[in-house]
PDB file of N, CA and C in Angstrom:
ATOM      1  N   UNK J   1       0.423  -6.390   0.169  1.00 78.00           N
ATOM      2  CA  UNK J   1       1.441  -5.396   0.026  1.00 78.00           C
ATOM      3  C   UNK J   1       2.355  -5.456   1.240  1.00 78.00           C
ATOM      4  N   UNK J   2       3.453  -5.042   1.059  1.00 80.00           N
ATOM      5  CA  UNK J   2       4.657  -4.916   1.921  1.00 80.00           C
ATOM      6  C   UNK J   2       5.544  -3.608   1.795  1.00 80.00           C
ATOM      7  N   UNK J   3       5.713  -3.255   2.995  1.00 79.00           N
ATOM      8  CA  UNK J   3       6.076  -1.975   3.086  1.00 79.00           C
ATOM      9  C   UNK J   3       7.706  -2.586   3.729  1.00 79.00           C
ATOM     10  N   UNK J   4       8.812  -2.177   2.321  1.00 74.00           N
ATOM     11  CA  UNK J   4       9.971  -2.649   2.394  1.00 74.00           C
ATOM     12  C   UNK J   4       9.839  -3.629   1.184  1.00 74.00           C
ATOM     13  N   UNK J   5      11.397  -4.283   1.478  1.00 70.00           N
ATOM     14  CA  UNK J   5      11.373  -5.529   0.250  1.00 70.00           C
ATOM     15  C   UNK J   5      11.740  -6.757   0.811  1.00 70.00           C
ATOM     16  N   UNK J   6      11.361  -7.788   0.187  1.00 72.00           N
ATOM     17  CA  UNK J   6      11.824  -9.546   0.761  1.00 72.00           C
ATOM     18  C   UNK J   6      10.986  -9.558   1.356  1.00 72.00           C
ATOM     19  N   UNK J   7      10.416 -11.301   1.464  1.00 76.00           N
ATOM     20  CA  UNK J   7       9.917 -11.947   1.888  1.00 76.00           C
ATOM     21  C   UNK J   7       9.720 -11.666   3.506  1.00 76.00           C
ATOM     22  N   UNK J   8      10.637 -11.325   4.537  1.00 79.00           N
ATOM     23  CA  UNK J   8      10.810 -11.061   5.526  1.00 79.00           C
ATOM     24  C   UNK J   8      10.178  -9.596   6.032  1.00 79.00           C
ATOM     25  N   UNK J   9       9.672  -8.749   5.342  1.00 78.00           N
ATOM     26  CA  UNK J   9       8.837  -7.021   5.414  1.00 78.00           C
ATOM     27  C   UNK J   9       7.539  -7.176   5.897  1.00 78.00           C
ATOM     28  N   UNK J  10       7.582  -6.353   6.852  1.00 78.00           N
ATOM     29  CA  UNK J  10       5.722  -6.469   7.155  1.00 78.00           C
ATOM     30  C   UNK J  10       4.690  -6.215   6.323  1.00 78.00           C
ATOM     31  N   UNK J  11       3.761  -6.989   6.933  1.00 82.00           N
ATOM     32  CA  UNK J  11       2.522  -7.121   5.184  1.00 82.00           C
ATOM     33  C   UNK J  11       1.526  -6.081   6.120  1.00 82.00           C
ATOM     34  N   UNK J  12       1.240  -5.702   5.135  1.00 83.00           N
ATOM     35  CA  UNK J  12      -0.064  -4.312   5.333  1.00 83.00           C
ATOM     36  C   UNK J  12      -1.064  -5.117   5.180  1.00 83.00           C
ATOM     37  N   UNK J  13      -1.955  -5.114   6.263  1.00 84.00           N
ATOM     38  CA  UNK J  13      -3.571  -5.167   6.238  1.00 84.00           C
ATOM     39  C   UNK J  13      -4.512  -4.823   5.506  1.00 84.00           C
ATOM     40  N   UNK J  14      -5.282  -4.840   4.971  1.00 83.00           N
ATOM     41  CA  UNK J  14      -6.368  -4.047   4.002  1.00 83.00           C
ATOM     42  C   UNK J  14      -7.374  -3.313   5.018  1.00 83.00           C
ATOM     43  N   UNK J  15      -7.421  -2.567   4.426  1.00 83.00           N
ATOM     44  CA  UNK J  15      -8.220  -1.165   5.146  1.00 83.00           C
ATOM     45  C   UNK J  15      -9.536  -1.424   5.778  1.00 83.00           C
ATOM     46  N   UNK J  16     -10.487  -2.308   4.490  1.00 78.00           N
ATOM     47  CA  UNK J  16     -11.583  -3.105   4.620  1.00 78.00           C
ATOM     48  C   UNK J  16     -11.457  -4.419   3.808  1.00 78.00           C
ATOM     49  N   UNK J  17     -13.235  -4.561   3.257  1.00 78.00           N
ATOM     50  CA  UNK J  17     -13.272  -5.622   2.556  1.00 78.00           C
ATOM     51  C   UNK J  17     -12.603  -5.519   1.132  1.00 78.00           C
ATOM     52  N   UNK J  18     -12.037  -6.341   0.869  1.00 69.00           N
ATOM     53  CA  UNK J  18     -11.103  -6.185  -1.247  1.00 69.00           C
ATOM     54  C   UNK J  18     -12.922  -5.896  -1.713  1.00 69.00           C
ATOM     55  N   UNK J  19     -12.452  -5.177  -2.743  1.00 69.00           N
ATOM     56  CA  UNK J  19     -13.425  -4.819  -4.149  1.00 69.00           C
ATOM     57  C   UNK J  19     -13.482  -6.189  -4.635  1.00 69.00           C
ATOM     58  N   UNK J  20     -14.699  -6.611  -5.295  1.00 70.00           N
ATOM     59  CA  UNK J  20     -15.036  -8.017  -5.716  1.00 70.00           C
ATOM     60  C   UNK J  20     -14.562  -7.820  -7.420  1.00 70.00           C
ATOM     61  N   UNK J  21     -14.668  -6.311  -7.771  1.00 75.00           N
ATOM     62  CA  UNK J  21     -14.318  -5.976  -9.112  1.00 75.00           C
ATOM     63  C   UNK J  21     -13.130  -6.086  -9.397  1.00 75.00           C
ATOM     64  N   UNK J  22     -12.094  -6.539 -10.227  1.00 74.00           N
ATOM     65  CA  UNK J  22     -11.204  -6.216 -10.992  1.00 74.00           C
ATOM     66  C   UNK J  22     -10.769  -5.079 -10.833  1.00 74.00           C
ATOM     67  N   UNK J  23      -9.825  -4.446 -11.319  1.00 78.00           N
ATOM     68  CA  UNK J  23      -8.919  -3.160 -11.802  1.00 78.00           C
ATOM     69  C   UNK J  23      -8.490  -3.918 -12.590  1.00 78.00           C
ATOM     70  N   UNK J  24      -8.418  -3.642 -14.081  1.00 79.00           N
ATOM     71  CA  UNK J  24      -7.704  -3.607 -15.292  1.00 79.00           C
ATOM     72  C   UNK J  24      -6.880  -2.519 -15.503  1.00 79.00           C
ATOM     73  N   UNK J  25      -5.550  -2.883 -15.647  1.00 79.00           N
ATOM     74  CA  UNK J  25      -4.465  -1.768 -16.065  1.00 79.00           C
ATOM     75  C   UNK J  25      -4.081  -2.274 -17.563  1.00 79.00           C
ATOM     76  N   UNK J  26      -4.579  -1.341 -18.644  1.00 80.00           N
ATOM     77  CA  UNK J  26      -3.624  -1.875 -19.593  1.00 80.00           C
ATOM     78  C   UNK J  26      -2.390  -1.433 -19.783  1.00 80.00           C
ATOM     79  N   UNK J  27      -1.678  -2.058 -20.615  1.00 79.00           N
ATOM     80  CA  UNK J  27      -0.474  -1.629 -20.637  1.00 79.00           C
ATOM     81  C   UNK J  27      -0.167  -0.342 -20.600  1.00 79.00           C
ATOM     82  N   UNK J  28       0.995   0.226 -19.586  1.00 84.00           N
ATOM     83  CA  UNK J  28       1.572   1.341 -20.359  1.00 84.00           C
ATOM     84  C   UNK J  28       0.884   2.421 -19.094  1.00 84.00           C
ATOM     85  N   UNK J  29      -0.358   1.963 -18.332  1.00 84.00           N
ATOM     86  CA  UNK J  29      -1.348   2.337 -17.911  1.00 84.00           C
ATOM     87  C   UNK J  29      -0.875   2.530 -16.389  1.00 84.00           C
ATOM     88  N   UNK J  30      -2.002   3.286 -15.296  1.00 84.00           N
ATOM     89  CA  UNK J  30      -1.627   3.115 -13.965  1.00 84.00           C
ATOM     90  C   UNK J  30      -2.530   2.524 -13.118  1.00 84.00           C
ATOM     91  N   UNK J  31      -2.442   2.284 -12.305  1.00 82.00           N
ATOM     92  CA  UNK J  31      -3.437   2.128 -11.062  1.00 82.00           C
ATOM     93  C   UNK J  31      -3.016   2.483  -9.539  1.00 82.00           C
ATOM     94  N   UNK J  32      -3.776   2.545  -8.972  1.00 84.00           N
ATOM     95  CA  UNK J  32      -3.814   3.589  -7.715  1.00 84.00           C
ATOM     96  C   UNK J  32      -3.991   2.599  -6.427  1.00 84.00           C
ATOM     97  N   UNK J  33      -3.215   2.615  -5.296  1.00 83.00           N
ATOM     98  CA  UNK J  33      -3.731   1.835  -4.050  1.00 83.00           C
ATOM     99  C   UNK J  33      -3.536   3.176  -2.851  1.00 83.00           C
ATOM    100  N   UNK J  34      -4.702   3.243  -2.309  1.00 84.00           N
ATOM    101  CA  UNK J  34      -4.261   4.500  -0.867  1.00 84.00           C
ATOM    102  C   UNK J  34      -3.373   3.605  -0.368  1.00 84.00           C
ATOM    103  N   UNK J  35      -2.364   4.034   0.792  1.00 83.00           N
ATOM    104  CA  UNK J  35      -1.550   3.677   1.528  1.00 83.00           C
ATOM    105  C   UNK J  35      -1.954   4.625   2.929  1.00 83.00           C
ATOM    106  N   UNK J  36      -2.293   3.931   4.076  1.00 83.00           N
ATOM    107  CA  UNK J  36      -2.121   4.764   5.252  1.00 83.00           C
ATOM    108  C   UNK J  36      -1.588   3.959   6.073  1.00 83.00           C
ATOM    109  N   UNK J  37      -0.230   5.067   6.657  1.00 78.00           N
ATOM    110  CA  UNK J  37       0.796   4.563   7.087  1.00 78.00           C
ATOM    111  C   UNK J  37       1.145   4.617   8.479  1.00 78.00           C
ATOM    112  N   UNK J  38       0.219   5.195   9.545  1.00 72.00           N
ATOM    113  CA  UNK J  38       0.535   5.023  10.604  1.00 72.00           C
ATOM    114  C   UNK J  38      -0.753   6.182  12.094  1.00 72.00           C
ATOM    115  N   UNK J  39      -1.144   4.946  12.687  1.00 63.00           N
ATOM    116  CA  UNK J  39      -2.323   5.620  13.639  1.00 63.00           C
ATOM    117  C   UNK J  39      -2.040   6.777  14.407  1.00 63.00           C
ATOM    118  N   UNK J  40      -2.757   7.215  14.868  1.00 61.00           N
ATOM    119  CA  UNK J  40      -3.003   8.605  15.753  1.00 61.00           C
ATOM    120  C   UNK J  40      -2.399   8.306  17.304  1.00 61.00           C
ATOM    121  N   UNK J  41      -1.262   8.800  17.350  1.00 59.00           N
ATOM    122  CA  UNK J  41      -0.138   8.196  18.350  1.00 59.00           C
ATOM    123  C   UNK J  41      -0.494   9.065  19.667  1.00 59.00           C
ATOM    124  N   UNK J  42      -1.629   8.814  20.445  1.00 57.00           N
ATOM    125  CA  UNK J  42      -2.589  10.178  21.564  1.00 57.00           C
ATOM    126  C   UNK J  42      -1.417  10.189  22.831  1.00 57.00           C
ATOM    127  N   UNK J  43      -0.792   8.999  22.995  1.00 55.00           N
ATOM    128  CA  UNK J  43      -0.031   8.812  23.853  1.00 55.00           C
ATOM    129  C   UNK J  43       1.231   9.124  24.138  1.00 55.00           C
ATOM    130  N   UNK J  44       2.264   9.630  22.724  1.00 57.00           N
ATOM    131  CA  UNK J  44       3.140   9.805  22.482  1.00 57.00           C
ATOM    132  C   UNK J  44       4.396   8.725  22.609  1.00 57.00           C
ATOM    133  N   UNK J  45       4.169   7.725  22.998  1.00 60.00           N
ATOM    134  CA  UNK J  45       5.000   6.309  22.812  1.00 60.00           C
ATOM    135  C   UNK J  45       5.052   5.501  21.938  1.00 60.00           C
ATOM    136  N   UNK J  46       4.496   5.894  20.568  1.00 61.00           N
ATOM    137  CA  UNK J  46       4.570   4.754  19.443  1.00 61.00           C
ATOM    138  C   UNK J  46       6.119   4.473  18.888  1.00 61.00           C
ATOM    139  N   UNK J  47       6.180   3.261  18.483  1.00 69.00           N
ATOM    140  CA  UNK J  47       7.107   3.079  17.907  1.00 69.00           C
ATOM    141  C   UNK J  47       7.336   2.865  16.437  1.00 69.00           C
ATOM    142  N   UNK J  48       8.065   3.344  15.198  1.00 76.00           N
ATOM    143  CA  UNK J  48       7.854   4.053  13.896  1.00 76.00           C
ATOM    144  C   UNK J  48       8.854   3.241  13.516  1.00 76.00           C
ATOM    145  N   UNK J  49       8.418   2.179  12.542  1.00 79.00           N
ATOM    146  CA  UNK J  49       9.553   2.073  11.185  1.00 79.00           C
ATOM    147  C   UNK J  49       9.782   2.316  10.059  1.00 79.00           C
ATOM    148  N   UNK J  50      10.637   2.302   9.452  1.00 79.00           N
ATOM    149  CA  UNK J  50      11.191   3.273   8.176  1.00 79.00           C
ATOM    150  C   UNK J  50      11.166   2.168   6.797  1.00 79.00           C
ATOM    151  N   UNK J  51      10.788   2.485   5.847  1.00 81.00           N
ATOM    152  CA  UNK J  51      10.994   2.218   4.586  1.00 81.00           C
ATOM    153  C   UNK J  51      11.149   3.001   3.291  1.00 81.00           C
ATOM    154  N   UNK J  52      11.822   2.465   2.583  1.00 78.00           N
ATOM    155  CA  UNK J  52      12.267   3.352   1.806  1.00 78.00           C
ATOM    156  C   UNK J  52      11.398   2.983   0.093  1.00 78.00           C
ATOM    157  N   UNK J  53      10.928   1.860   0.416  1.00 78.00           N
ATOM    158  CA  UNK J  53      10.227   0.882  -0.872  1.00 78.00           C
ATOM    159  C   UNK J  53       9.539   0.459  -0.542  1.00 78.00           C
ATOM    160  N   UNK J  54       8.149  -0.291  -1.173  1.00 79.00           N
ATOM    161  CA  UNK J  54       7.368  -1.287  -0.841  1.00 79.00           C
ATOM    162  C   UNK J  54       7.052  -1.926  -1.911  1.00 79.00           C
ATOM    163  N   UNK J  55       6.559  -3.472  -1.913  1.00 80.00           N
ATOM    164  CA  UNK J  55       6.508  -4.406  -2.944  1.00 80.00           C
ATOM    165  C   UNK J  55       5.020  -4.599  -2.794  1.00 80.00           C
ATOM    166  N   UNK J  56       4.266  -5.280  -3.898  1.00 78.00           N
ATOM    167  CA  UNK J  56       3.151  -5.157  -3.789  1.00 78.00           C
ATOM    168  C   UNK J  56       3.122  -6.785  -5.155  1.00 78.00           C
ATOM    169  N   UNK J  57       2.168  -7.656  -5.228  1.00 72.00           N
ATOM    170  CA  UNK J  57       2.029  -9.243  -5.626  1.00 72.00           C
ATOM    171  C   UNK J  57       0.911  -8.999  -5.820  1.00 72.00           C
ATOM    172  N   UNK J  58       0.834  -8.635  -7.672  1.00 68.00           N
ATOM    173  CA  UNK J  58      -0.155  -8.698  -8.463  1.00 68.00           C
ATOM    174  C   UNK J  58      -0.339 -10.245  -8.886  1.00 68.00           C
ATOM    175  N   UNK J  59      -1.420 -10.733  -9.425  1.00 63.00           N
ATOM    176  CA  UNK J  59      -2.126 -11.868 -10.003  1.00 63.00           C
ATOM    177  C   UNK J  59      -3.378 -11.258 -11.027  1.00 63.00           C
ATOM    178  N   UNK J  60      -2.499 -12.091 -12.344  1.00 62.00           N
ATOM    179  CA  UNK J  60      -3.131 -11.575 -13.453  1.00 62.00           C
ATOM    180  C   UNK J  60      -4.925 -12.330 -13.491  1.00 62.00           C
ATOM    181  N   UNK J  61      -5.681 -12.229 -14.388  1.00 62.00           N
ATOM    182  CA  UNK J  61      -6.967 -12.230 -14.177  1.00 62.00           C
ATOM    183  C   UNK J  61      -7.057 -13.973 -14.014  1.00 62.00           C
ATOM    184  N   UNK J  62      -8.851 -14.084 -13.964  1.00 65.00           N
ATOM    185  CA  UNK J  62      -9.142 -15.314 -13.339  1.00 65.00           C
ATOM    186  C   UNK J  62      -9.278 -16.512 -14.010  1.00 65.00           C
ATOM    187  N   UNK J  63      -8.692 -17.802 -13.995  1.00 61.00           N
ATOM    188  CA  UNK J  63      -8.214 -18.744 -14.635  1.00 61.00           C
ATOM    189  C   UNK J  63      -6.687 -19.124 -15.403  1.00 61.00           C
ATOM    190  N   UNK J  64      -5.711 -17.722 -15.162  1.00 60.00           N
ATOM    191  CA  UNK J  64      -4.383 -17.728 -15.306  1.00 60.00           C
ATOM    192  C   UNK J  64      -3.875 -18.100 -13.639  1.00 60.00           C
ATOM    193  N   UNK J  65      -1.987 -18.302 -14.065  1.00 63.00           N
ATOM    194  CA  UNK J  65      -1.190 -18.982 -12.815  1.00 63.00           C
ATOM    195  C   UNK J  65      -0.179 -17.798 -12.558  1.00 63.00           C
ATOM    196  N   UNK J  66      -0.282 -16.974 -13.485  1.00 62.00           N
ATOM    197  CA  UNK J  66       0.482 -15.998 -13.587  1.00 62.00           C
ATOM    198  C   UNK J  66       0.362 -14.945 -12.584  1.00 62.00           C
ATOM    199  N   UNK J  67       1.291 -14.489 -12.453  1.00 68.00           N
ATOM    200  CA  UNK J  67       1.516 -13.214 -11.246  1.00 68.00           C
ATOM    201  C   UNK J  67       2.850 -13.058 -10.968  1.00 68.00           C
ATOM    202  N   UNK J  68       2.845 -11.809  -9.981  1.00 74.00           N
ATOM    203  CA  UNK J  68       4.966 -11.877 -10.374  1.00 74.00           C
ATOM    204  C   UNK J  68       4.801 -10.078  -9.324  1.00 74.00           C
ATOM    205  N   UNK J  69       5.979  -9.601  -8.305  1.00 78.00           N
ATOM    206  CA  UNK J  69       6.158  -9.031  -6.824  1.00 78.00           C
ATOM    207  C   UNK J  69       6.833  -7.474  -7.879  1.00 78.00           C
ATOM    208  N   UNK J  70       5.973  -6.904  -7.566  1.00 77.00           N
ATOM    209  CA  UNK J  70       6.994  -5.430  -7.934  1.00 77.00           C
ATOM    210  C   UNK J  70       7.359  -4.669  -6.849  1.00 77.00           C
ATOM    211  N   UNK J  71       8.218  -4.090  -7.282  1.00 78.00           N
ATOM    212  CA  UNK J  71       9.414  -3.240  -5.734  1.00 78.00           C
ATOM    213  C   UNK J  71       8.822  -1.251  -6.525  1.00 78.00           C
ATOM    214  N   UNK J  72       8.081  -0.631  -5.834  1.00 76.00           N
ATOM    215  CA  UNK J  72       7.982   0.724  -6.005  1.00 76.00           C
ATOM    216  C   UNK J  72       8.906   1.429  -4.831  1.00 76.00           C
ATOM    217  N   UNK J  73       9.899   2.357  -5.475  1.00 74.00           N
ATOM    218  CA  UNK J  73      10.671   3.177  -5.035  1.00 74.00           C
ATOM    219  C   UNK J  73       9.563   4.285  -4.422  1.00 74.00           C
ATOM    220  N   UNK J  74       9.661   5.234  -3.729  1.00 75.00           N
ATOM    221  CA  UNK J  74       8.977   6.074  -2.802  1.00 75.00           C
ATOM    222  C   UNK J  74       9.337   7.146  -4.253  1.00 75.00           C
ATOM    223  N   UNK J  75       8.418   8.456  -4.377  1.00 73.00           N
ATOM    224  CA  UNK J  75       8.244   9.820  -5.379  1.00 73.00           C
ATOM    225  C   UNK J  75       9.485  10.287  -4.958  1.00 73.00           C
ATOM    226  N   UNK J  76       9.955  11.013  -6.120  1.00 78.00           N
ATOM    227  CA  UNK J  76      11.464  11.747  -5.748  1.00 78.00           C
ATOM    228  C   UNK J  76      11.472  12.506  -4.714  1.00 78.00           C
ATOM    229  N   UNK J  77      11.943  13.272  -3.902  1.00 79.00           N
ATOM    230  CA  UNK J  77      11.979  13.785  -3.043  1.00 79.00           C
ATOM    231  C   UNK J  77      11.937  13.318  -1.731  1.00 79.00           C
ATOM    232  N   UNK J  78      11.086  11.945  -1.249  1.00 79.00           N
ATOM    233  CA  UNK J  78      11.113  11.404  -0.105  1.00 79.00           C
ATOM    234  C   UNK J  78      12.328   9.922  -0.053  1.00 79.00           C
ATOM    235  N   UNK J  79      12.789  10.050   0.905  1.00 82.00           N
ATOM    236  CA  UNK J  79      13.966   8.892   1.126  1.00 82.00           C
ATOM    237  C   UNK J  79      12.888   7.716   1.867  1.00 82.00           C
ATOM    238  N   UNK J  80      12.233   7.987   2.759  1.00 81.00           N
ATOM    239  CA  UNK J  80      11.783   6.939   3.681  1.00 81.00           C
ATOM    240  C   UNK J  80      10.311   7.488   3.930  1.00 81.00           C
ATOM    241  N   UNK J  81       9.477   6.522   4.257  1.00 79.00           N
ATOM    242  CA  UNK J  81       8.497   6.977   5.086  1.00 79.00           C
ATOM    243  C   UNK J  81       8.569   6.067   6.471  1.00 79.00           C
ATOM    244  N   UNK J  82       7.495   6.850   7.076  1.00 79.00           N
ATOM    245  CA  UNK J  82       7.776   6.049   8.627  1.00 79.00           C
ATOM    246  C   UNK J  82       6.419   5.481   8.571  1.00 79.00           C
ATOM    247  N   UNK J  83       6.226   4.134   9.718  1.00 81.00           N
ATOM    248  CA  UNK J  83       4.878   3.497   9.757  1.00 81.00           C
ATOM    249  C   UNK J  83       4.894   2.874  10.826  1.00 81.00           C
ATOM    250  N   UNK J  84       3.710   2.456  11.289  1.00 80.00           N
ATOM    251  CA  UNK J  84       3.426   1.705  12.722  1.00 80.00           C
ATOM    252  C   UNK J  84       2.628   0.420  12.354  1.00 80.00           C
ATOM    253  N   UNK J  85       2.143  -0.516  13.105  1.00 80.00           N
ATOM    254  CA  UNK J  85       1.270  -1.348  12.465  1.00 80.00           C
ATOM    255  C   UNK J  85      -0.076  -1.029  12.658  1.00 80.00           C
ATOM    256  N   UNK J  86      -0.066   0.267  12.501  1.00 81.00           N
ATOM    257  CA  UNK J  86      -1.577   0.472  12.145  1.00 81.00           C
ATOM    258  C   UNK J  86      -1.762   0.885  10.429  1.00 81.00           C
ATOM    259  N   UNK J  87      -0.669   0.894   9.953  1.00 83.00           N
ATOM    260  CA  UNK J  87      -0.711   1.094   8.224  1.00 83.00           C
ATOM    261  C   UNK J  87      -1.813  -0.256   8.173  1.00 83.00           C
ATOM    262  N   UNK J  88      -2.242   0.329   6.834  1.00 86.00           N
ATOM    263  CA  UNK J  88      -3.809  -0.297   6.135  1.00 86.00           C
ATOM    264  C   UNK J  88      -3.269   0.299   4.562  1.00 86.00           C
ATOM    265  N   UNK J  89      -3.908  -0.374   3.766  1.00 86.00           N
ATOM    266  CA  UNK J  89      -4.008  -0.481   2.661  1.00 86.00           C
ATOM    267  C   UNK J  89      -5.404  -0.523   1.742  1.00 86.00           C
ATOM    268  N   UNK J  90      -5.725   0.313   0.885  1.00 83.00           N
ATOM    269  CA  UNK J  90      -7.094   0.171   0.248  1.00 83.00           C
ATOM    270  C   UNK J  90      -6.843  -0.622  -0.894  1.00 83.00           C
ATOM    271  N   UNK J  91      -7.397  -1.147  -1.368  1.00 78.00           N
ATOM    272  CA  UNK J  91      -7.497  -1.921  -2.747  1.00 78.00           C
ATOM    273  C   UNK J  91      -7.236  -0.887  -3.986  1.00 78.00           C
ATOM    274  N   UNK J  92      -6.835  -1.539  -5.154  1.00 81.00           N
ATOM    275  CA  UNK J  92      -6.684  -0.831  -6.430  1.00 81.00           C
ATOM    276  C   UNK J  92      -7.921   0.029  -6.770  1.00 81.00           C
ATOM    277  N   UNK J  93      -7.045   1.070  -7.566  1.00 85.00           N
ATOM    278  CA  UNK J  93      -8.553   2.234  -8.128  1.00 85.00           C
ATOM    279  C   UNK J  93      -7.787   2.454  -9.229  1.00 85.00           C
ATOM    280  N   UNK J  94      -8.546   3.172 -10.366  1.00 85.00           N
ATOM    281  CA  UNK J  94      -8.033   3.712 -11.364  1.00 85.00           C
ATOM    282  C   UNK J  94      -7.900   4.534 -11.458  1.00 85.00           C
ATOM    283  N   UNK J  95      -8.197   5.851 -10.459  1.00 87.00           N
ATOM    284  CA  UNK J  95      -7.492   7.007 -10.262  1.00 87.00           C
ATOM    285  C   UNK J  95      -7.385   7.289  -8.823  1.00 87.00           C
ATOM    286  N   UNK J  96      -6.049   7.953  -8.286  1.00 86.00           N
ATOM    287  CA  UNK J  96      -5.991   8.477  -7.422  1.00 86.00           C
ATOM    288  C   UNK J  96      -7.203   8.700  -6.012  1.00 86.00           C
ATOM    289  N   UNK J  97      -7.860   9.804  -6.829  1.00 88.00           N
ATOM    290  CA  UNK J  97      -9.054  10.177  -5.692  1.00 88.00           C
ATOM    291  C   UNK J  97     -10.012   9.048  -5.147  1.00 88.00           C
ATOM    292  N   UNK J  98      -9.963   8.161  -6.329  1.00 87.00           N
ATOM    293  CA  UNK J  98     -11.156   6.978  -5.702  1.00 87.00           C
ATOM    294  C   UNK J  98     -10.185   6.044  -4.541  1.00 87.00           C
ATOM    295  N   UNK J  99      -8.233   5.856  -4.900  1.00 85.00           N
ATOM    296  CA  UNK J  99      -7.963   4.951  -3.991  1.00 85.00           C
ATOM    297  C   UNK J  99      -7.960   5.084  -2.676  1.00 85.00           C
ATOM    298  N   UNK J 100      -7.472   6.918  -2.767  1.00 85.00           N
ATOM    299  CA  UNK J 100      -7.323   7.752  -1.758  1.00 85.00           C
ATOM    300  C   UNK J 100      -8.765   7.974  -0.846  1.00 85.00           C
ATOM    301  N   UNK J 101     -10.016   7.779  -1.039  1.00 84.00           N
ATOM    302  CA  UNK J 101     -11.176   8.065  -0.311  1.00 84.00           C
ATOM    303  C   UNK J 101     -11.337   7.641   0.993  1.00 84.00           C
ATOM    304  N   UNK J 102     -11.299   6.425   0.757  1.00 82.00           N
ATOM    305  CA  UNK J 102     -11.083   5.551   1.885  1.00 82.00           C
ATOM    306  C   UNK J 102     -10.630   6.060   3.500  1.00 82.00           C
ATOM    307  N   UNK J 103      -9.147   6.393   2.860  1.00 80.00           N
ATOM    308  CA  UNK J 103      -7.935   6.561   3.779  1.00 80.00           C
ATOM    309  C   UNK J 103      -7.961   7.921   4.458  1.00 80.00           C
ATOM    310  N   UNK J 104      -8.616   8.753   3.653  1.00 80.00           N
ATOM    311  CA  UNK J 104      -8.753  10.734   3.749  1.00 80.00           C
ATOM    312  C   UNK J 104     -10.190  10.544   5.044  1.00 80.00           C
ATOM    313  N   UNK J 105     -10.903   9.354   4.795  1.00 78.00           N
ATOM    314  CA  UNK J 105     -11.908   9.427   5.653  1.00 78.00           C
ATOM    315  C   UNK J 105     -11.809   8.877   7.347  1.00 78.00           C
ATOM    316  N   UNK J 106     -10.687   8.061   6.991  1.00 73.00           N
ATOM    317  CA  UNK J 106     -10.598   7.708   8.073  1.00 73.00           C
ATOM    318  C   UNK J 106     -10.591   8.270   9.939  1.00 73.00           C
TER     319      UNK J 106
END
């Protein structure tokens, strides 16, 4: 995942190890990734960048070539979020609360 768009956007880390399982979305359907976007700044000198989108490079299941970069706009109401390179990323969930666990624990 990339927080921003193009090839040139910083790539988010994964939080931990990827799930060995799948997430199946069928069509029409959703899936869930936590996003945490920036460490506990104790010092008050961090430095924060802004995005307004992030792209994320799905690959369809195992033994296809297929895959293809989607651009998610941020929920109405927010223009930008801010991030440091301590953003992390959890792997796909199929709902919310399971992607979000991770990240709430941190």
């Amino acid at each position: 995942m990339r927080l921003g768009a193009g090839d040139d956007a910083p790539v988010v880390e994964p939080l931990g190890e990827p799930d060995t399982e799948p997430v199946v979305v069928e069509g029409g359907g959703k899936g869930y990734a936590g996003l945490y976007v920036f460490g506990n700044d104790e010092g008050g000198e961090a430095e924060y960048d802004q995005a307004d989108r992030f792209t994320a490079t799905l690959v369809a299941g195992e033994g296809t070539e297929l895959s293809g970069t989607l651009v998610f706009h941020l929920p109405r109401g927010l223009r930008s979020v801010s991030y440091d390179d301590a953003a992390r990323v959890n792997g796909w969930a199929g709902t919310e609360g399971l992607a979000m666990r991770p990240v709430s624990q941190l």
